[in-house]
């Protein structure tokens, strides 16, 4: 019976904007996430154009990986990590995005991080752009709405590819690029918020702008992949999708159709472009019905064809239901919600826990593309309690991960090609959707709280010891 490959990449995932802190250290410029305040499910986080003296900006210090990277990577090594997914902060390398020369101190920081990984045989998996961009580019060209953003991004890619060519093999272009198909994408991934101060939910969304910006990201992603294939054949280039599996709430054909449409535009659209190299057939009708006309330049479509990714990665936390009938029974999600599934339980944040859905999703993706895959985010956001003796008994997190790994194993038996698994926020970090610290995903606890207090001390949770055994046994020992 098939099981995980011998070189399966077990590890964990983080992102600079939620983990590194040191927002203005050594020449770093402000990014969009540095301009976001904290929040909660009741009080959505805000993006502010100017510093609001009375507000708290959680990404400024976050978990301070910048000053703890040696300790953190040693802890990952203790768990037996084979890979560590992290992102590079564009603003450490190009503080405004528009400089012609890179910031050497920024380059040096990641040199040190990658060298530290190498010391323990940990393979870095690098996201080039994870939910942040230089804030200066928001002011200059309304983020990715401006075509010139592609050129700035390529300057950044050229520098990091050349500089880290012997240290990094696996690259992902844009984190959850399909965030751009949803209103939350304006703040999180597209930076199309020039002049705006307000909550991330109240932004006056314009799908025409969003899809234009997304087109520019597609072109940028394809150019980066093309450059890598031509100049650095040792690189493996991947995409990254926020996969929110949508089930029809009933077998009413109208619900089936609605679920199919949502799956198309939310989950498949971006990867159809990035894996197959062309806009999918169903997009035309959607664009027509939403008054969207994408401005393209000559050569864009050829470029998309020339910049197809080598492997497919995605985040998987939950599934949701859809129905043509309105309902009060709402299920929450990281980028968008849906309807409640009567067969599933949800986390405290309303994300519906669906391990079998992961097997289903892996099969769906593989049957569509037949290229290798990685689950690069998965996990349970939960409140943790530190007991008097310092232990953290996060059995709920172990249970969540165990059930998802079991289903990944089933999918491998089904025949899908799975390269790795990097659960999200392996060390506690700031939540992207709410800006909270209290919503923790880590196997390692960080003493940091929603009001910014805390010593930043790291502690091993019970899940730390459990995951160590999982990795040692290559996924065989899950109890
Ligand atoms: C994904 C993002 O959507 O989910 C991460 O890529 C994010 O950046 C993660 O942190 C979990 O979401 P949240 O909102 O709980 O932090």
Tab-separated table of C-alpha atoms and ligand atoms in Angstrom:
chain	number	residue	atom	x	y	z
A	1	UNK	CA	0.000	0.000	0.000
A	2	UNK	CA	1.325	3.430	-0.894
A	3	UNK	CA	2.312	5.862	1.832
A	4	UNK	CA	4.234	9.152	2.126
A	5	UNK	CA	7.385	9.219	-0.026
A	6	UNK	CA	10.707	8.793	1.793
A	7	UNK	CA	11.713	12.349	1.028
A	8	UNK	CA	8.322	13.782	2.052
A	9	UNK	CA	8.767	17.417	3.077
A	10	UNK	CA	7.375	17.634	6.616
A	11	UNK	CA	7.648	21.106	8.054
A	12	UNK	CA	5.780	24.252	8.964
A	13	UNK	CA	4.803	27.590	7.442
A	14	UNK	CA	5.047	31.280	8.368
A	15	UNK	CA	4.972	34.644	6.600
A	16	UNK	CA	7.245	37.633	7.166
A	17	UNK	CA	4.428	40.116	7.712
A	18	UNK	CA	2.857	38.079	10.521
A	19	UNK	CA	6.003	36.661	12.102
A	20	UNK	CA	9.164	38.704	11.642
A	21	UNK	CA	8.426	42.029	13.323
A	22	UNK	CA	11.362	44.482	13.149
A	23	UNK	CA	9.188	46.444	10.744
A	24	UNK	CA	11.651	49.356	10.399
A	25	UNK	CA	14.962	47.651	11.249
A	26	UNK	CA	18.056	47.909	9.052
A	27	UNK	CA	16.496	49.976	6.316
A	28	UNK	CA	13.198	48.097	5.911
A	29	UNK	CA	10.343	50.181	4.491
A	30	UNK	CA	6.676	50.052	5.588
A	31	UNK	CA	4.535	47.420	3.920
A	32	UNK	CA	0.751	47.276	3.613
A	33	UNK	CA	0.550	44.936	6.604
A	34	UNK	CA	2.612	47.348	8.732
A	35	UNK	CA	-0.235	49.825	8.180
A	36	UNK	CA	-2.870	47.417	9.559
A	37	UNK	CA	-4.117	47.702	13.135
A	38	UNK	CA	-5.157	44.780	15.289
A	39	UNK	CA	-8.779	43.661	15.451
A	40	UNK	CA	-11.079	40.797	16.362
A	41	UNK	CA	-14.045	39.034	14.760
A	42	UNK	CA	-16.317	41.739	16.288
A	43	UNK	CA	-14.050	44.715	15.464
A	44	UNK	CA	-12.433	44.184	12.088
A	45	UNK	CA	-8.830	45.303	11.693
A	46	UNK	CA	-8.222	48.571	9.845
A	47	UNK	CA	-5.688	49.763	7.317
A	48	UNK	CA	-4.630	53.355	7.975
A	49	UNK	CA	-2.952	55.736	5.589
A	50	UNK	CA	-1.052	57.523	8.382
A	51	UNK	CA	0.130	56.143	11.685
A	52	UNK	CA	-2.723	56.339	14.152
A	53	UNK	CA	-0.961	57.059	17.448
A	54	UNK	CA	-3.769	55.526	19.494
A	55	UNK	CA	-3.846	52.256	17.546
A	56	UNK	CA	-1.831	49.055	17.914
A	57	UNK	CA	-0.079	47.656	14.833
A	58	UNK	CA	0.596	43.962	15.521
A	59	UNK	CA	2.953	43.323	12.591
A	60	UNK	CA	5.446	45.881	13.881
A	61	UNK	CA	6.855	43.411	16.373
A	62	UNK	CA	4.807	40.248	15.718
A	63	UNK	CA	6.704	37.217	17.099
A	64	UNK	CA	10.023	38.941	16.425
A	65	UNK	CA	11.487	36.136	14.335
A	66	UNK	CA	13.941	38.781	13.128
A	67	UNK	CA	15.758	38.568	16.446
A	68	UNK	CA	14.836	34.960	17.322
A	69	UNK	CA	15.546	33.141	14.069
A	70	UNK	CA	18.369	30.999	15.478
A	71	UNK	CA	16.292	29.810	18.411
A	72	UNK	CA	13.238	29.241	16.193
A	73	UNK	CA	15.062	27.264	13.536
A	74	UNK	CA	16.746	25.164	16.249
A	75	UNK	CA	13.262	24.317	17.591
A	76	UNK	CA	12.077	23.381	14.105
A	77	UNK	CA	15.135	21.156	13.739
A	78	UNK	CA	14.337	19.529	17.076
A	79	UNK	CA	10.933	18.558	15.659
A	80	UNK	CA	12.731	17.097	12.648
A	81	UNK	CA	11.543	19.614	10.039
A	82	UNK	CA	12.647	18.815	6.501
A	83	UNK	CA	11.340	22.118	5.171
A	84	UNK	CA	10.440	25.571	6.450
A	85	UNK	CA	8.024	27.721	4.461
A	86	UNK	CA	8.691	31.412	4.988
A	87	UNK	CA	8.271	34.552	2.936
A	88	UNK	CA	10.718	37.284	2.086
A	89	UNK	CA	9.509	40.795	2.953
A	90	UNK	CA	9.769	42.742	-0.308
A	91	UNK	CA	10.281	45.911	1.794
A	92	UNK	CA	13.452	44.526	3.391
A	93	UNK	CA	15.018	44.196	-0.032
A	94	UNK	CA	13.410	47.245	-1.711
A	95	UNK	CA	11.987	49.542	1.003
A	96	UNK	CA	9.672	51.455	-1.344
A	97	UNK	CA	9.704	48.881	-4.134
A	98	UNK	CA	11.111	51.525	-6.513
A	99	UNK	CA	14.842	51.634	-5.649
A	100	UNK	CA	17.285	50.470	-8.276
A	101	UNK	CA	19.740	48.971	-5.782
A	102	UNK	CA	18.696	46.460	-3.108
A	103	UNK	CA	19.107	47.004	0.619
A	104	UNK	CA	22.147	44.877	1.525
A	105	UNK	CA	21.118	44.531	5.170
A	106	UNK	CA	17.831	42.954	4.078
A	107	UNK	CA	19.602	40.479	1.810
A	108	UNK	CA	21.975	39.607	4.634
A	109	UNK	CA	19.141	38.784	7.026
A	110	UNK	CA	17.752	36.057	4.757
A	111	UNK	CA	21.284	34.810	4.032
A	112	UNK	CA	21.586	34.172	7.735
A	113	UNK	CA	18.174	32.512	7.913
A	114	UNK	CA	18.889	30.190	4.969
A	115	UNK	CA	22.356	29.349	6.322
A	116	UNK	CA	20.818	28.464	9.647
A	117	UNK	CA	18.299	26.191	7.884
A	118	UNK	CA	21.087	24.534	5.957
A	119	UNK	CA	22.971	23.813	9.170
A	120	UNK	CA	20.097	21.464	10.115
A	121	UNK	CA	19.350	20.139	6.650
A	122	UNK	CA	16.096	22.124	6.414
A	123	UNK	CA	15.048	23.026	2.874
A	124	UNK	CA	13.569	26.549	2.623
A	125	UNK	CA	10.293	26.919	0.729
A	126	UNK	CA	10.050	30.615	-0.068
A	127	UNK	CA	6.928	32.642	-0.823
A	128	UNK	CA	7.999	35.707	-2.795
A	129	UNK	CA	4.948	37.784	-1.900
A	130	UNK	CA	2.819	36.860	1.099
A	131	UNK	CA	0.045	39.351	1.871
A	132	UNK	CA	2.164	42.489	1.786
A	133	UNK	CA	3.765	44.906	-0.626
A	134	UNK	CA	5.623	48.195	-0.194
A	135	UNK	CA	3.068	50.734	1.023
A	136	UNK	CA	4.800	53.289	-1.214
A	137	UNK	CA	3.477	51.352	-4.228
A	138	UNK	CA	-0.076	51.699	-2.929
A	139	UNK	CA	0.375	55.470	-2.998
A	140	UNK	CA	2.267	55.440	-6.305
A	141	UNK	CA	0.100	53.196	-8.473
A	142	UNK	CA	-2.791	51.865	-6.370
A	143	UNK	CA	-0.871	48.669	-5.754
A	144	UNK	CA	-1.287	45.974	-8.367
A	145	UNK	CA	-3.816	48.003	-10.337
A	146	UNK	CA	-0.818	49.845	-11.760
A	147	UNK	CA	0.892	47.954	-14.550
A	148	UNK	CA	4.269	49.366	-13.457
A	149	UNK	CA	4.042	47.142	-10.393
A	150	UNK	CA	5.046	44.210	-12.602
A	151	UNK	CA	8.383	45.860	-13.380
A	152	UNK	CA	9.066	46.659	-9.715
A	153	UNK	CA	8.207	43.106	-8.738
A	154	UNK	CA	10.536	41.710	-11.397
A	155	UNK	CA	13.418	43.856	-10.081
A	156	UNK	CA	12.802	42.248	-6.723
A	157	UNK	CA	12.624	38.731	-8.210
A	158	UNK	CA	15.779	39.218	-10.264
A	159	UNK	CA	17.705	40.233	-7.156
A	160	UNK	CA	16.487	37.466	-4.854
A	161	UNK	CA	16.793	34.735	-7.513
A	162	UNK	CA	20.365	35.713	-8.279
A	163	UNK	CA	21.356	36.229	-4.670
A	164	UNK	CA	19.802	33.057	-3.215
A	165	UNK	CA	20.198	30.770	-6.223
A	166	UNK	CA	22.415	28.360	-4.271
A	167	UNK	CA	20.343	28.453	-1.098
A	168	UNK	CA	16.713	28.175	-2.218
A	169	UNK	CA	15.256	25.627	-4.617
A	170	UNK	CA	11.471	25.804	-3.959
A	171	UNK	CA	9.652	29.088	-4.662
A	172	UNK	CA	5.988	30.145	-4.597
A	173	UNK	CA	5.140	33.343	-6.454
A	174	UNK	CA	2.071	34.813	-4.678
A	175	UNK	CA	0.471	33.543	-1.486
A	176	UNK	CA	-3.223	32.727	-2.006
A	177	UNK	CA	-3.326	34.613	-5.291
A	178	UNK	CA	-7.073	33.891	-5.486
A	179	UNK	CA	-7.611	36.347	-2.608
A	180	UNK	CA	-7.842	38.786	-5.522
A	181	UNK	CA	-11.132	37.192	-6.598
A	182	UNK	CA	-12.674	38.303	-3.292
A	183	UNK	CA	-13.178	41.755	-1.727
A	184	UNK	CA	-10.749	40.993	1.151
A	185	UNK	CA	-8.020	40.781	-1.501
A	186	UNK	CA	-7.960	44.573	-1.909
A	187	UNK	CA	-6.153	45.027	1.398
A	188	UNK	CA	-4.527	41.628	1.816
A	189	UNK	CA	-2.945	40.877	-1.517
A	190	UNK	CA	-3.588	43.537	-4.159
A	191	UNK	CA	-2.843	46.792	-2.333
A	192	UNK	CA	-5.611	48.501	-4.343
A	193	UNK	CA	-6.423	50.797	-1.410
A	194	UNK	CA	-4.754	54.094	-2.284
A	195	UNK	CA	-5.856	56.860	0.094
A	196	UNK	CA	-8.078	54.549	2.115
A	197	UNK	CA	-8.314	54.439	5.892
A	198	UNK	CA	-10.900	52.058	7.290
A	199	UNK	CA	-11.721	48.461	8.078
A	200	UNK	CA	-10.742	45.687	5.729
A	201	UNK	CA	-14.402	44.749	5.355
A	202	UNK	CA	-15.810	48.201	4.525
A	203	UNK	CA	-13.481	48.967	1.635
A	204	UNK	CA	-15.593	50.062	-1.364
A	205	UNK	CA	-14.853	47.096	-3.563
A	206	UNK	CA	-14.747	47.397	-7.342
A	207	UNK	CA	-14.398	44.015	-9.077
A	208	UNK	CA	-13.190	45.767	-12.265
A	209	UNK	CA	-10.164	47.099	-10.426
A	210	UNK	CA	-9.608	43.814	-8.615
A	211	UNK	CA	-9.534	41.667	-11.744
A	212	UNK	CA	-7.266	44.166	-13.500
A	213	UNK	CA	-4.857	43.995	-10.564
A	214	UNK	CA	-5.087	40.216	-10.573
A	215	UNK	CA	-4.195	40.151	-14.255
A	216	UNK	CA	-1.034	42.076	-13.420
A	217	UNK	CA	-0.205	39.508	-10.750
A	218	UNK	CA	-0.724	36.697	-13.268
A	219	UNK	CA	1.666	38.373	-15.691
A	220	UNK	CA	4.194	39.003	-12.904
A	221	UNK	CA	3.943	35.411	-11.696
A	222	UNK	CA	4.435	34.083	-15.233
A	223	UNK	CA	7.412	36.377	-15.836
A	224	UNK	CA	9.030	35.205	-12.610
A	225	UNK	CA	8.490	31.540	-13.497
A	226	UNK	CA	9.812	32.105	-17.017
A	227	UNK	CA	12.918	33.842	-15.721
A	228	UNK	CA	13.531	31.018	-13.248
A	229	UNK	CA	13.131	28.329	-15.915
A	230	UNK	CA	15.484	30.095	-18.298
A	231	UNK	CA	18.203	31.107	-15.868
A	232	UNK	CA	17.945	28.851	-12.834
A	233	UNK	CA	16.921	25.386	-14.021
A	234	UNK	CA	17.478	23.976	-10.527
A	235	UNK	CA	14.494	25.970	-9.213
A	236	UNK	CA	11.031	24.450	-8.718
A	237	UNK	CA	8.364	27.103	-9.134
A	238	UNK	CA	4.924	26.784	-7.535
A	239	UNK	CA	1.674	28.684	-7.206
A	240	UNK	CA	-0.384	28.998	-4.015
A	241	UNK	CA	-4.171	28.936	-3.724
A	242	UNK	CA	-6.503	29.431	-0.775
A	243	UNK	CA	-8.698	26.395	-1.396
A	244	UNK	CA	-12.117	26.658	0.208
A	245	UNK	CA	-13.968	23.566	-0.909
A	246	UNK	CA	-17.604	24.357	-1.640
A	247	UNK	CA	-20.310	21.703	-1.353
A	248	UNK	CA	-23.878	22.136	-2.564
A	249	UNK	CA	-26.064	22.347	0.557
A	250	UNK	CA	-28.619	19.999	-1.042
A	251	UNK	CA	-28.853	17.837	-4.143
A	252	UNK	CA	-31.138	20.419	-5.709
A	253	UNK	CA	-29.611	20.910	-9.190
A	254	UNK	CA	-29.720	24.667	-8.604
A	255	UNK	CA	-27.445	24.219	-5.562
A	256	UNK	CA	-25.165	21.928	-7.585
A	257	UNK	CA	-24.792	24.572	-10.265
A	258	UNK	CA	-24.155	27.324	-7.785
A	259	UNK	CA	-21.477	25.242	-6.057
A	260	UNK	CA	-19.865	24.551	-9.418
A	261	UNK	CA	-19.805	28.257	-10.270
A	262	UNK	CA	-18.278	29.197	-6.925
A	263	UNK	CA	-15.673	26.464	-7.234
A	264	UNK	CA	-14.789	27.781	-10.682
A	265	UNK	CA	-14.301	31.450	-9.924
A	266	UNK	CA	-12.972	31.107	-6.389
A	267	UNK	CA	-10.848	27.973	-6.384
A	268	UNK	CA	-10.022	27.065	-9.998
A	269	UNK	CA	-9.795	30.330	-11.903
A	270	UNK	CA	-6.326	31.442	-10.754
A	271	UNK	CA	-4.703	28.031	-10.927
A	272	UNK	CA	-6.189	27.391	-14.366
A	273	UNK	CA	-4.247	30.477	-15.457
A	274	UNK	CA	-1.070	29.573	-13.559
A	275	UNK	CA	-0.986	25.833	-14.301
A	276	UNK	CA	-2.551	25.688	-17.768
A	277	UNK	CA	-1.306	29.078	-18.884
A	278	UNK	CA	-4.565	30.567	-20.102
A	279	UNK	CA	-7.754	32.209	-18.912
A	280	UNK	CA	-10.379	29.457	-18.514
A	281	UNK	CA	-13.428	29.294	-20.788
A	282	UNK	CA	-15.927	30.025	-17.971
A	283	UNK	CA	-14.299	33.364	-17.088
A	284	UNK	CA	-15.700	35.125	-20.178
A	285	UNK	CA	-19.314	34.876	-19.069
A	286	UNK	CA	-18.434	35.922	-15.510
A	287	UNK	CA	-16.566	38.974	-16.794
A	288	UNK	CA	-19.403	39.873	-19.142
A	289	UNK	CA	-22.019	39.649	-16.401
A	290	UNK	CA	-19.916	41.721	-14.007
A	291	UNK	CA	-18.893	44.409	-16.490
A	292	UNK	CA	-15.227	43.422	-16.271
A	293	UNK	CA	-12.980	44.158	-19.219
A	294	UNK	CA	-9.355	43.345	-18.620
A	295	UNK	CA	-6.827	45.607	-20.318
A	296	UNK	CA	-4.044	43.419	-21.697
A	297	UNK	CA	-0.884	44.304	-23.543
A	298	UNK	CA	0.430	42.529	-26.557
A	299	UNK	CA	2.349	39.476	-25.472
A	300	UNK	CA	0.513	38.979	-22.165
A	301	UNK	CA	-1.287	35.836	-23.289
A	302	UNK	CA	1.922	34.304	-24.679
A	303	UNK	CA	3.654	35.083	-21.413
A	304	UNK	CA	0.994	33.291	-19.391
A	305	UNK	CA	1.642	30.213	-21.542
A	306	UNK	CA	5.388	30.466	-21.060
A	307	UNK	CA	5.220	30.862	-17.290
A	308	UNK	CA	3.326	27.769	-16.122
A	309	UNK	CA	4.231	26.561	-12.644
A	310	UNK	CA	5.928	23.233	-11.897
A	311	UNK	CA	3.907	22.314	-8.838
A	312	UNK	CA	0.651	23.273	-7.166
A	313	UNK	CA	0.348	24.330	-3.535
A	314	UNK	CA	-2.615	25.344	-1.452
A	315	UNK	CA	-3.910	26.178	1.999
A	316	UNK	CA	-6.700	24.051	3.382
A	317	UNK	CA	-8.507	24.876	6.615
A	318	UNK	CA	-12.187	24.229	6.014
A	319	UNK	CA	-15.042	23.665	3.629
A	320	UNK	CA	-18.273	25.581	3.219
A	321	UNK	CA	-21.690	25.026	1.661
A	322	UNK	CA	-23.602	26.985	-0.941
A	323	UNK	CA	-27.241	27.134	-1.828
A	324	UNK	CA	-29.358	29.232	-4.108
A	325	UNK	CA	-31.645	29.875	-1.104
A	326	UNK	CA	-30.532	32.513	1.405
A	327	UNK	CA	-29.926	31.190	4.911
A	328	UNK	CA	-29.121	32.555	8.345
A	329	UNK	CA	-26.835	29.614	9.075
A	330	UNK	CA	-23.523	31.151	8.126
A	331	UNK	CA	-20.139	29.425	8.207
A	332	UNK	CA	-17.079	31.699	8.479
A	333	UNK	CA	-13.838	31.508	6.539
A	334	UNK	CA	-10.496	33.229	6.099
A	335	UNK	CA	-11.336	35.069	2.889
A	336	UNK	CA	-15.004	34.380	2.501
A	337	UNK	CA	-17.799	32.547	4.279
A	338	UNK	CA	-20.529	30.186	3.177
A	339	UNK	CA	-23.370	28.209	4.689
A	340	UNK	CA	-23.166	25.860	7.629
A	341	UNK	CA	-22.694	22.179	6.952
A	342	UNK	CA	-24.913	20.167	9.330
A	343	UNK	CA	-22.364	17.328	9.369
A	344	UNK	CA	-19.380	19.382	10.543
A	345	UNK	CA	-18.159	21.076	13.706
A	346	UNK	CA	-16.543	24.495	13.559
A	347	UNK	CA	-13.624	26.167	15.355
A	348	UNK	CA	-14.258	29.040	17.776
A	349	UNK	CA	-13.784	31.362	14.791
A	350	UNK	CA	-16.505	29.535	12.859
A	351	UNK	CA	-14.203	27.715	10.387
A	352	UNK	CA	-15.787	24.336	9.626
A	353	UNK	CA	-13.428	21.437	10.269
A	354	UNK	CA	-13.486	18.917	7.432
A	355	UNK	CA	-10.587	16.427	7.265
A	356	UNK	CA	-12.266	14.219	4.636
A	357	UNK	CA	-12.665	17.340	2.541
A	358	UNK	CA	-8.878	17.432	2.289
A	359	UNK	CA	-8.784	13.998	0.668
A	360	UNK	CA	-11.597	15.052	-1.648
A	361	UNK	CA	-9.781	18.304	-2.500
A	362	UNK	CA	-6.415	16.642	-3.157
A	363	UNK	CA	-8.139	14.257	-5.561
A	364	UNK	CA	-10.014	17.069	-7.290
A	365	UNK	CA	-6.850	19.105	-7.822
A	366	UNK	CA	-4.783	16.165	-8.988
A	367	UNK	CA	-7.409	14.958	-11.410
A	368	UNK	CA	-7.477	18.415	-12.973
A	369	UNK	CA	-3.748	19.117	-13.280
A	370	UNK	CA	-1.697	15.969	-12.607
A	371	UNK	CA	1.265	17.858	-11.248
A	372	UNK	CA	2.907	17.432	-7.808
A	373	UNK	CA	1.204	19.138	-4.901
A	374	UNK	CA	1.986	20.390	-1.413
A	375	UNK	CA	-0.386	21.320	1.390
A	376	UNK	CA	1.447	24.453	2.499
A	377	UNK	CA	-1.063	25.622	5.129
A	378	UNK	CA	-3.443	23.771	7.413
A	379	UNK	CA	-4.145	23.987	11.124
A	380	UNK	CA	-6.441	25.013	13.907
A	381	UNK	CA	-6.635	28.580	15.165
A	382	UNK	CA	-7.448	28.225	18.868
A	383	UNK	CA	-6.874	29.830	22.267
A	384	UNK	CA	-4.173	28.105	24.301
A	385	UNK	CA	-3.763	28.086	28.067
A	386	UNK	CA	-0.376	27.953	29.733
A	387	UNK	CA	-0.717	25.769	32.825
A	388	UNK	CA	1.018	26.596	36.090
A	389	UNK	CA	3.814	24.158	35.314
A	390	UNK	CA	4.332	25.890	31.961
A	391	UNK	CA	2.814	23.121	29.819
A	392	UNK	CA	0.302	23.738	27.032
A	393	UNK	CA	-1.992	20.779	26.468
A	394	UNK	CA	-3.328	21.489	23.004
A	395	UNK	CA	-4.965	18.122	22.412
A	396	UNK	CA	-7.590	19.821	20.170
A	397	UNK	CA	-4.813	20.860	17.775
A	398	UNK	CA	-3.289	17.372	17.744
A	399	UNK	CA	-6.707	15.947	16.985
A	400	UNK	CA	-7.221	18.393	14.101
A	401	UNK	CA	-3.817	17.661	12.576
A	402	UNK	CA	-4.051	13.902	13.075
A	403	UNK	CA	-7.356	13.736	11.233
A	404	UNK	CA	-6.028	15.818	8.347
A	405	UNK	CA	-2.800	13.822	8.034
A	406	UNK	CA	-4.829	10.582	7.994
A	407	UNK	CA	-6.811	11.930	5.054
A	408	UNK	CA	-3.654	13.092	3.255
A	409	UNK	CA	-2.421	9.527	3.603
A	410	UNK	CA	-5.647	8.242	2.098
A	411	UNK	CA	-5.213	10.631	-0.819
A	412	UNK	CA	-1.661	9.367	-1.354
A	413	UNK	CA	-3.119	5.846	-1.438
A	414	UNK	CA	-5.645	7.096	-3.964
A	415	UNK	CA	-2.616	7.926	-6.104
A	416	UNK	CA	-2.126	11.692	-5.845
A	417	UNK	CA	1.437	12.994	-5.933
A	418	UNK	CA	2.027	14.830	-2.676
A	419	UNK	CA	5.431	16.360	-1.939
A	420	UNK	CA	4.966	17.921	1.458
A	421	UNK	CA	2.964	19.302	4.351
A	422	UNK	CA	3.697	22.564	6.146
A	423	UNK	CA	1.061	23.346	8.788
A	424	UNK	CA	0.393	27.032	9.260
A	425	UNK	CA	1.944	29.182	11.957
A	426	UNK	CA	4.111	26.388	13.331
A	427	UNK	CA	5.246	29.043	15.790
A	428	UNK	CA	2.486	31.359	17.044
A	429	UNK	CA	2.080	34.505	14.956
A	430	UNK	CA	-0.387	37.283	14.124
A	431	UNK	CA	-3.664	36.306	12.453
A	432	UNK	CA	-4.040	37.641	8.914
A	433	UNK	CA	-7.807	38.054	8.955
A	434	UNK	CA	-8.288	39.540	12.423
A	435	UNK	CA	-4.855	40.797	13.526
A	436	UNK	CA	-5.140	38.820	16.768
A	437	UNK	CA	-2.394	36.960	18.610
A	438	UNK	CA	-4.971	35.006	20.636
A	439	UNK	CA	-5.875	32.950	17.569
A	440	UNK	CA	-2.911	30.597	17.758
A	441	UNK	CA	-1.876	27.866	15.335
A	442	UNK	CA	1.567	27.016	16.682
A	443	UNK	CA	3.236	23.868	17.864
A	444	UNK	CA	5.445	26.365	19.674
A	445	UNK	CA	3.880	28.992	21.926
A	446	UNK	CA	5.046	32.606	21.843
A	447	UNK	CA	4.409	34.723	24.915
A	448	UNK	CA	2.818	37.650	23.116
A	449	UNK	CA	-0.706	38.986	23.546
A	450	UNK	CA	-3.341	41.022	21.755
A	451	UNK	CA	-2.379	44.222	23.573
A	452	UNK	CA	1.266	43.808	22.543
A	453	UNK	CA	2.437	42.671	25.982
A	454	UNK	CA	4.556	39.545	26.536
A	455	UNK	CA	8.151	38.415	26.840
A	456	UNK	CA	8.316	36.686	23.426
A	457	UNK	CA	9.541	33.568	25.221
A	458	UNK	CA	9.021	30.361	23.228
A	459	UNK	CA	7.515	27.199	24.807
A	460	UNK	CA	6.984	23.743	23.339
A	461	UNK	CA	3.292	22.752	23.269
A	462	UNK	CA	2.120	19.150	23.570
A	463	UNK	CA	1.606	19.193	19.787
A	464	UNK	CA	5.354	19.869	19.396
A	465	UNK	CA	6.224	16.451	20.840
A	466	UNK	CA	3.420	14.763	18.922
A	467	UNK	CA	4.472	16.264	15.548
A	468	UNK	CA	8.094	15.228	16.220
A	469	UNK	CA	6.921	11.602	16.414
A	470	UNK	CA	4.842	12.007	13.278
A	471	UNK	CA	7.862	13.237	11.345
A	472	UNK	CA	10.200	10.584	12.790
A	473	UNK	CA	7.803	7.854	11.675
A	474	UNK	CA	7.127	9.519	8.287
A	475	UNK	CA	3.454	9.861	9.157
A	476	UNK	CA	2.950	6.313	10.424
A	477	UNK	CA	2.633	7.127	14.110
A	478	UNK	CA	-0.311	9.455	14.539
A	479	UNK	CA	-1.558	8.586	18.044
B	1	LIG	C1	-4.164	31.968	5.074
B	1	LIG	C2	-3.021	32.943	4.919
B	1	LIG	O1	-5.310	32.545	4.540
B	1	LIG	O2	-4.611	31.621	6.320
B	1	LIG	C3	-2.241	33.194	6.192
B	1	LIG	O3	-2.146	32.589	3.881
B	1	LIG	C4	-3.197	33.234	7.357
B	1	LIG	O4	-1.507	34.382	6.016
B	1	LIG	C5	-3.848	31.877	7.487
B	1	LIG	O5	-2.616	33.645	8.555
B	1	LIG	C6	-4.761	31.709	8.673
B	1	LIG	O6	-5.701	32.726	8.693
B	1	LIG	P1	-5.909	33.654	9.962
B	1	LIG	O7	-6.800	34.697	9.513
B	1	LIG	O8	-6.482	32.783	11.022
B	1	LIG	O9	-4.552	34.143	10.323
